[in-house]
């Protein structure tokens, strides 16, 4: 640009000098005599360099700007195509594999197995998806373990603690208010009340678990004829294998629906919050026992110190507090597991949590040829089929209505 400006300036100066010489020759001696004597001007004087520079830059922008815009548009198109080439190639390979598998299953008269790989089609045909089937496999184990834990909590912790609290209140009814151990009177009543609430909640959950197992057994008995018919001849052909698969899928889906109902039960929430309060009561018990009853000289229990302000005649309540410490230590791990399960169930039924986890699983699958492996495992083992349980419940209700008709 600077070179162009210099060249234009020099050309303008030369042209100005030539024009002046021609005009002087034409006018003659008259103008030469009348004109005052002036000094010679420098070449290029009087040319607006700034304006000329702006004109040159404007002209260059008008010429180059559209070409740069087109180049950027072409670059964006190429980058978008190259960026999507990987996903298209992965999708092409996946479609070819699924198409080949579909033709094989169609030739084998087992099109139902393809529905497992297509969640949309499986939902439309009432066939559970792969995540439902994987989650349903663990449902019997989860139900049995939950039943054992609830019964152990009731038999080995809650009922003994409740009995001891009731006996201590009855035994120390007259001496308990004047005990030198602070807040022990409030503690024994709070421990008894919390034991009653948790005992009722655990027993109600145990009843629900037994009802769920009975429902699964009834469903199995209702399909027993089809199962016996499928394996009666001792040899399994394609149709019999297909029938067994359908029976197994229905049972697993039914078991998962029962587990989801138990997870959403109000008694599960009562147990969760009650167990948190139980841990607070455990800390309270340790403070009373270790701070006053185990330290010599803090509290007197002998009858000879009845008139002393440090005397405590509620020996049964103190014994209950000490035994409660021992039981709480034995079942501390079970209580922590119960709280962890409650927190997990609370997050699983949360819509925001499910959306976030599934979005993370989808990003992980994009790096593995786009096959939804991580999504299936997350739905089956972390979310326990909760994201698809509504469709399972609808399918189960439809099956029941058809059976009644």
Coordinates of C-alpha atoms in Angstrom, one line a residue:
X1 CA 0.0 0.0 0.0
X2 CA 2.8 2.4 0.9
X3 CA 4.5 1.7 -2.5
X4 CA 1.3 2.3 -4.4
X5 CA 0.8 5.6 -2.5
X6 CA 4.4 6.8 -3.3
X7 CA 4.0 5.9 -6.9
X8 CA 0.8 7.7 -7.3
X9 CA 2.2 10.8 -5.6
X10 CA 5.2 10.9 -7.9
X11 CA 2.9 10.5 -11.0
X12 CA 0.7 13.3 -9.8
X13 CA 3.6 15.6 -9.4
X14 CA 5.0 14.9 -12.8
X15 CA 1.6 15.4 -14.4
X16 CA 1.1 18.7 -12.5
X17 CA 4.5 20.0 -13.8
X18 CA 3.7 19.0 -17.4
X19 CA 0.3 20.7 -17.2
X20 CA 1.8 23.8 -15.9
X21 CA 4.4 24.0 -18.6
X22 CA 1.7 23.5 -21.3
X23 CA -0.5 26.2 -19.9
X24 CA 2.4 28.7 -19.7
X25 CA 3.3 28.1 -23.4
X26 CA -0.3 28.7 -24.5
X27 CA -1.1 31.8 -22.6
X28 CA 2.1 33.6 -23.8
X29 CA 4.0 36.4 -22.5
X30 CA 0.9 38.3 -21.1
X31 CA 0.3 35.8 -18.3
X32 CA 4.0 35.5 -17.8
X33 CA 4.3 39.3 -17.3
X34 CA 1.2 39.6 -15.1
X35 CA 2.0 36.6 -12.8
X36 CA 4.1 37.4 -9.8
X37 CA 7.3 35.7 -9.4
X38 CA 6.9 32.5 -7.4
X39 CA 9.3 29.9 -6.1
X40 CA 9.2 26.5 -7.7
X41 CA 6.9 24.0 -5.9
X42 CA 8.0 20.5 -4.8
X43 CA 6.6 17.6 -6.7
X44 CA 3.6 16.0 -5.0
X45 CA 2.8 19.1 -2.9
X46 CA -0.9 19.6 -2.4
X47 CA -1.8 15.8 -2.8
X48 CA -4.0 14.4 0.2
X49 CA -2.0 11.3 1.1
X50 CA -4.4 10.3 3.9
X51 CA -7.5 10.3 1.7
X52 CA -5.6 8.4 -1.0
X53 CA -4.5 5.8 1.5
X54 CA -8.2 5.3 2.6
X55 CA -9.3 4.9 -1.0
X56 CA -6.7 2.3 -1.7
X57 CA -7.5 0.3 1.5
X58 CA -11.3 0.6 0.8
X59 CA -10.7 -0.7 -2.8
X60 CA -8.6 -3.6 -1.5
X61 CA -11.3 -4.5 1.1
X62 CA -14.0 -4.5 -1.6
X63 CA -11.9 -6.8 -3.7
X64 CA -10.6 -9.2 -1.1
X65 CA -13.5 -9.2 1.5
X66 CA -16.0 -11.4 -0.5
X67 CA -13.2 -13.8 -1.4
X68 CA -12.2 -14.2 2.3
X69 CA -15.9 -14.7 3.3
X70 CA -16.3 -17.4 0.7
X71 CA -13.1 -19.1 1.8
X72 CA -14.3 -19.2 5.4
X73 CA -17.7 -20.7 4.4
X74 CA -15.9 -23.4 2.4
X75 CA -13.6 -24.1 5.3
X76 CA -16.7 -24.4 7.7
X77 CA -18.4 -26.9 5.3
X78 CA -15.3 -29.0 5.0
X79 CA -14.6 -29.1 8.7
X80 CA -18.2 -30.1 9.5
X81 CA -18.2 -32.8 6.9
X82 CA -14.8 -34.2 8.1
X83 CA -15.9 -34.0 11.8
X84 CA -19.1 -35.9 11.1
X85 CA -17.4 -38.5 8.9
X86 CA -16.4 -40.6 11.9
X87 CA -19.9 -40.8 13.3
X88 CA -21.3 -41.6 9.9
X89 CA -18.8 -44.4 9.4
X90 CA -19.5 -45.9 12.9
X91 CA -23.2 -45.7 12.3
X92 CA -22.8 -47.3 8.9
X93 CA -20.8 -50.2 10.4
X94 CA -23.4 -50.6 13.2
X95 CA -26.3 -50.6 10.8
X96 CA -24.7 -53.2 8.6
X97 CA -24.0 -55.5 11.6
X98 CA -27.6 -55.1 12.9
X99 CA -28.9 -55.7 9.4
X100 CA -26.9 -58.8 9.1
X101 CA -28.0 -60.1 12.5
X102 CA -31.6 -59.3 11.7
X103 CA -31.5 -61.3 8.5
X104 CA -29.9 -64.3 10.3
X105 CA -32.6 -64.2 13.0
X106 CA -35.3 -63.8 10.4
X107 CA -34.1 -66.9 8.6
X108 CA -34.0 -68.7 12.0
X109 CA -37.6 -67.5 12.7
X110 CA -36.5 -65.7 15.8
X111 CA -37.3 -62.1 15.1
X112 CA -38.2 -61.5 18.8
X113 CA -34.5 -61.4 19.7
X114 CA -33.9 -58.4 17.5
X115 CA -36.4 -56.4 19.6
X116 CA -34.0 -56.6 22.5
X117 CA -31.5 -54.6 20.6
X118 CA -34.1 -52.0 19.6
X119 CA -35.5 -50.2 22.7
X120 CA -38.2 -48.4 20.7
X121 CA -39.5 -51.5 19.0
X122 CA -39.3 -53.5 22.2
X123 CA -41.4 -50.9 24.0
X124 CA -43.9 -50.9 21.2
X125 CA -44.1 -54.8 21.3
X126 CA -44.2 -55.1 25.1
X127 CA -40.8 -56.8 25.1
X128 CA -38.4 -55.5 27.8
X129 CA -35.1 -54.0 26.7
X130 CA -31.7 -55.3 27.5
X131 CA -31.3 -53.0 30.6
X132 CA -34.5 -54.3 32.0
X133 CA -33.4 -57.9 31.5
X134 CA -30.0 -57.3 33.1
X135 CA -31.5 -55.5 36.1
X136 CA -34.2 -58.2 36.5
X137 CA -31.5 -60.9 36.8
X138 CA -30.3 -59.3 40.1
X139 CA -33.7 -58.6 41.4
X140 CA -34.2 -62.0 43.3
X141 CA -30.8 -61.6 44.9
X142 CA -31.6 -58.0 46.0
X143 CA -35.0 -59.0 47.4
X144 CA -33.5 -61.9 49.4
X145 CA -30.6 -59.7 50.8
X146 CA -33.1 -57.0 51.7
X147 CA -35.3 -59.4 53.5
X148 CA -32.4 -60.8 55.6
X149 CA -31.1 -57.4 56.5
X150 CA -34.5 -56.2 57.6
X151 CA -35.1 -59.3 59.8
X152 CA -31.7 -59.0 61.4
X153 CA -32.3 -55.4 62.3
X154 CA -35.6 -56.2 63.8
X155 CA -34.6 -59.3 65.7
X156 CA -31.1 -58.5 66.9
X157 CA -31.3 -54.7 67.4
X158 CA -34.6 -53.0 67.5
X159 CA -36.7 -55.5 69.6
X160 CA -34.0 -56.0 72.2
X161 CA -33.5 -52.2 72.5
X162 CA -37.2 -51.6 72.8
X163 CA -37.6 -54.3 75.4
X164 CA -34.7 -52.9 77.5
X165 CA -36.0 -49.3 77.2
X166 CA -39.5 -50.4 78.4
X167 CA -38.1 -52.4 81.3
X168 CA -35.8 -49.6 82.4
X169 CA -38.6 -47.1 82.3
X170 CA -40.8 -49.4 84.4
X171 CA -38.0 -50.2 86.8
X172 CA -36.6 -46.7 87.3
X173 CA -39.9 -44.9 87.1
X174 CA -39.3 -43.2 90.5
X175 CA -35.5 -42.8 90.4
X176 CA -35.0 -41.9 86.8
X177 CA -36.0 -38.1 87.0
X178 CA -33.4 -37.6 89.8
X179 CA -30.5 -39.3 88.1
X180 CA -27.2 -37.3 88.0
X181 CA -26.5 -38.4 84.4
X182 CA -27.8 -35.4 82.3
X183 CA -30.6 -35.9 79.7
X184 CA -30.8 -39.7 80.4
X185 CA -34.5 -39.4 81.2
X186 CA -35.1 -37.8 77.7
X187 CA -32.7 -40.3 76.1
X188 CA -34.5 -43.4 77.2
X189 CA -37.9 -42.1 76.0
X190 CA -36.5 -41.0 72.6
X191 CA -34.7 -44.4 72.2
X192 CA -37.9 -46.3 72.9
X193 CA -40.0 -44.2 70.5
X194 CA -37.5 -44.4 67.7
X195 CA -37.2 -48.2 68.2
X196 CA -41.0 -48.5 67.8
X197 CA -41.1 -46.5 64.6
X198 CA -38.2 -48.4 63.0
X199 CA -39.6 -51.8 64.1
X200 CA -42.9 -51.1 62.5
X201 CA -41.3 -49.8 59.3
X202 CA -39.0 -52.8 59.0
X203 CA -41.8 -55.2 59.6
X204 CA -44.0 -53.5 57.0
X205 CA -41.1 -53.7 54.5
X206 CA -40.7 -57.4 55.3
X207 CA -44.4 -57.9 54.6
X208 CA -44.1 -56.1 51.3
X209 CA -41.1 -58.3 50.4
X210 CA -43.0 -61.5 51.2
X211 CA -45.9 -60.2 49.1
X212 CA -43.6 -59.4 46.2
X213 CA -42.0 -62.9 46.3
X214 CA -45.5 -64.4 46.4
X215 CA -46.5 -62.4 43.4
X216 CA -43.5 -63.5 41.5
X217 CA -44.2 -67.2 42.4
X218 CA -47.8 -66.7 41.3
X219 CA -46.6 -65.3 38.0
X220 CA -44.3 -68.3 37.6
X221 CA -47.1 -70.7 38.4
X222 CA -49.3 -69.1 35.8
X223 CA -46.6 -69.6 33.1
X224 CA -45.6 -73.1 34.3
X225 CA -47.7 -74.8 31.8
X226 CA -46.1 -73.0 28.9
X227 CA -42.7 -73.8 30.4
X228 CA -43.4 -77.5 30.8
X229 CA -44.8 -77.7 27.3
X230 CA -41.6 -76.0 25.9
X231 CA -39.3 -78.6 27.5
X232 CA -41.5 -81.6 27.5
X233 CA -39.8 -83.5 24.7
X234 CA -36.3 -82.9 26.0
X235 CA -35.1 -81.2 22.9
X236 CA -35.3 -77.5 22.2
X237 CA -35.9 -76.2 18.7
X238 CA -36.0 -72.5 17.7
X239 CA -39.7 -72.0 18.6
X240 CA -39.2 -73.6 22.1
X241 CA -36.1 -71.4 22.7
X242 CA -38.1 -68.4 21.7
X243 CA -40.9 -69.4 24.1
X244 CA -38.4 -69.8 27.0
X245 CA -36.9 -66.4 26.2
X246 CA -40.3 -64.8 26.3
X247 CA -41.2 -66.5 29.6
X248 CA -37.9 -65.4 31.2
X249 CA -38.2 -61.9 29.9
X250 CA -41.7 -61.5 31.4
X251 CA -40.6 -62.9 34.8
X252 CA -37.6 -60.6 35.0
X253 CA -39.6 -57.6 34.0
X254 CA -42.3 -58.4 36.6
X255 CA -39.6 -58.8 39.3
X256 CA -38.1 -55.5 38.5
X257 CA -41.4 -53.8 38.7
X258 CA -41.9 -55.2 42.2
X259 CA -38.5 -54.0 43.3
X260 CA -39.3 -50.5 41.9
X261 CA -42.5 -50.4 43.9
X262 CA -40.6 -51.3 47.1
X263 CA -38.0 -48.6 46.4
X264 CA -40.8 -46.0 46.1
X265 CA -42.6 -47.2 49.2
X266 CA -43.2 -44.7 52.0
X267 CA -41.8 -47.2 54.5
X268 CA -38.5 -47.1 52.7
X269 CA -38.3 -43.3 53.4
X270 CA -39.3 -43.8 57.0
X271 CA -36.5 -46.4 57.4
X272 CA -34.0 -44.1 55.8
X273 CA -34.7 -41.0 57.9
X274 CA -35.2 -43.2 61.0
X275 CA -31.8 -44.8 60.5
X276 CA -30.2 -41.3 60.3
X277 CA -31.8 -40.4 63.6
X278 CA -30.6 -43.7 65.0
X279 CA -27.0 -42.8 64.3
X280 CA -27.6 -39.5 66.1
X281 CA -29.0 -41.5 69.0
X282 CA -25.9 -43.7 68.9
X283 CA -23.7 -40.7 69.3
X284 CA -25.8 -39.4 72.1
X285 CA -25.6 -42.8 73.9
X286 CA -21.8 -42.9 73.6
X287 CA -21.5 -39.4 75.1
X288 CA -23.7 -40.4 78.1
X289 CA -22.0 -43.7 78.7
X290 CA -18.3 -42.7 78.1
X291 CA -18.7 -39.3 79.6
X292 CA -20.5 -40.1 82.9
X293 CA -21.0 -43.8 83.6
X294 CA -17.5 -45.1 82.7
X295 CA -15.4 -42.3 84.3
X296 CA -14.8 -42.9 88.0
X297 CA -16.1 -40.1 90.3
X298 CA -18.5 -38.6 87.9
X299 CA -21.7 -40.4 89.0
X300 CA -22.3 -42.5 92.2
X301 CA -24.6 -45.5 92.1
X302 CA -24.3 -46.9 95.7
X303 CA -27.1 -46.5 98.1
X304 CA -24.8 -44.9 100.6
X305 CA -24.5 -41.8 98.3
X306 CA -28.3 -41.4 97.9
X307 CA -28.2 -37.9 99.4
X308 CA -25.2 -36.7 97.2
X309 CA -26.0 -34.6 94.1
X310 CA -23.9 -37.1 92.0
X311 CA -26.1 -40.0 92.9
X312 CA -28.0 -41.9 90.2
X313 CA -30.4 -44.7 91.2
X314 CA -31.6 -45.5 87.6
X315 CA -29.3 -48.6 87.3
X316 CA -31.6 -50.3 84.7
X317 CA -31.5 -47.2 82.4
X318 CA -27.7 -47.0 82.7
X319 CA -27.4 -50.7 81.9
X320 CA -29.7 -50.2 78.9
X321 CA -27.5 -47.4 77.6
X322 CA -24.3 -49.5 77.9
X323 CA -25.9 -52.5 76.1
X324 CA -27.2 -50.1 73.4
X325 CA -23.6 -49.0 72.8
X326 CA -22.6 -52.6 72.2
X327 CA -25.5 -53.3 69.9
X328 CA -24.9 -50.1 67.9
X329 CA -21.3 -51.0 67.3
X330 CA -22.1 -54.5 66.1
X331 CA -24.7 -53.1 63.6
X332 CA -23.0 -49.8 62.7
X333 CA -22.1 -51.1 59.3
X334 CA -25.6 -52.3 58.5
X335 CA -26.9 -48.9 59.5
X336 CA -24.4 -47.2 57.2
X337 CA -25.4 -49.5 54.3
X338 CA -29.0 -48.8 55.0
X339 CA -28.4 -45.1 54.7
X340 CA -26.3 -45.5 51.6
X341 CA -29.1 -47.5 50.0
X342 CA -31.7 -44.9 51.0
X343 CA -29.6 -42.1 49.4
X344 CA -29.0 -44.2 46.3
X345 CA -32.8 -44.9 46.0
X346 CA -33.5 -41.2 46.5
X347 CA -31.1 -40.2 43.7
X348 CA -32.3 -43.0 41.4
X349 CA -35.9 -41.8 41.4
X350 CA -34.7 -38.2 40.8
X351 CA -35.3 -37.0 37.2
X352 CA -32.3 -34.6 37.2
X353 CA -29.9 -37.4 38.5
X354 CA -31.1 -39.8 35.8
X355 CA -30.7 -37.3 33.0
X356 CA -27.1 -36.4 34.2
X357 CA -26.0 -40.0 34.5
X358 CA -27.5 -41.0 31.1
X359 CA -25.8 -38.0 29.4
X360 CA -22.5 -39.1 30.9
X361 CA -23.0 -42.6 29.7
X362 CA -23.9 -41.4 26.2
X363 CA -20.7 -39.4 26.0
X364 CA -18.7 -42.5 27.0
X365 CA -20.5 -44.6 24.3
X366 CA -19.6 -42.1 21.6
X367 CA -15.9 -43.0 22.1
X368 CA -16.7 -46.7 21.6
X369 CA -18.2 -46.9 18.1
X370 CA -21.5 -45.5 19.4
X371 CA -22.7 -48.9 20.7
X372 CA -24.8 -48.2 23.9
X373 CA -22.8 -50.5 26.2
X374 CA -22.2 -48.0 29.0
X375 CA -25.8 -46.8 28.8
X376 CA -27.2 -50.3 29.2
X377 CA -24.9 -51.1 32.1
X378 CA -25.8 -47.8 33.9
X379 CA -29.5 -48.4 33.4
X380 CA -29.3 -52.0 34.6
X381 CA -27.0 -51.8 37.6
X382 CA -27.0 -48.1 38.7
X383 CA -30.4 -46.9 37.9
X384 CA -31.9 -50.5 38.3
X385 CA -34.2 -50.0 35.3
X386 CA -35.9 -47.0 36.9
X387 CA -35.7 -45.0 33.6
X388 CA -37.7 -47.7 31.9
X389 CA -39.9 -49.0 34.7
X390 CA -42.9 -46.9 33.6
X391 CA -43.0 -48.8 30.3
X392 CA -42.7 -52.1 32.2
X393 CA -45.6 -51.2 34.5
X394 CA -47.7 -50.3 31.5
X395 CA -46.9 -53.6 29.8
X396 CA -47.6 -55.5 32.9
X397 CA -51.0 -53.8 33.4
X398 CA -51.8 -54.5 29.7
X399 CA -50.9 -58.2 30.2
X400 CA -53.1 -58.4 33.3
X401 CA -56.1 -56.8 31.5
X402 CA -55.7 -59.2 28.6
X403 CA -55.6 -62.1 31.0
X404 CA -58.8 -60.9 32.8
X405 CA -60.5 -60.6 29.4

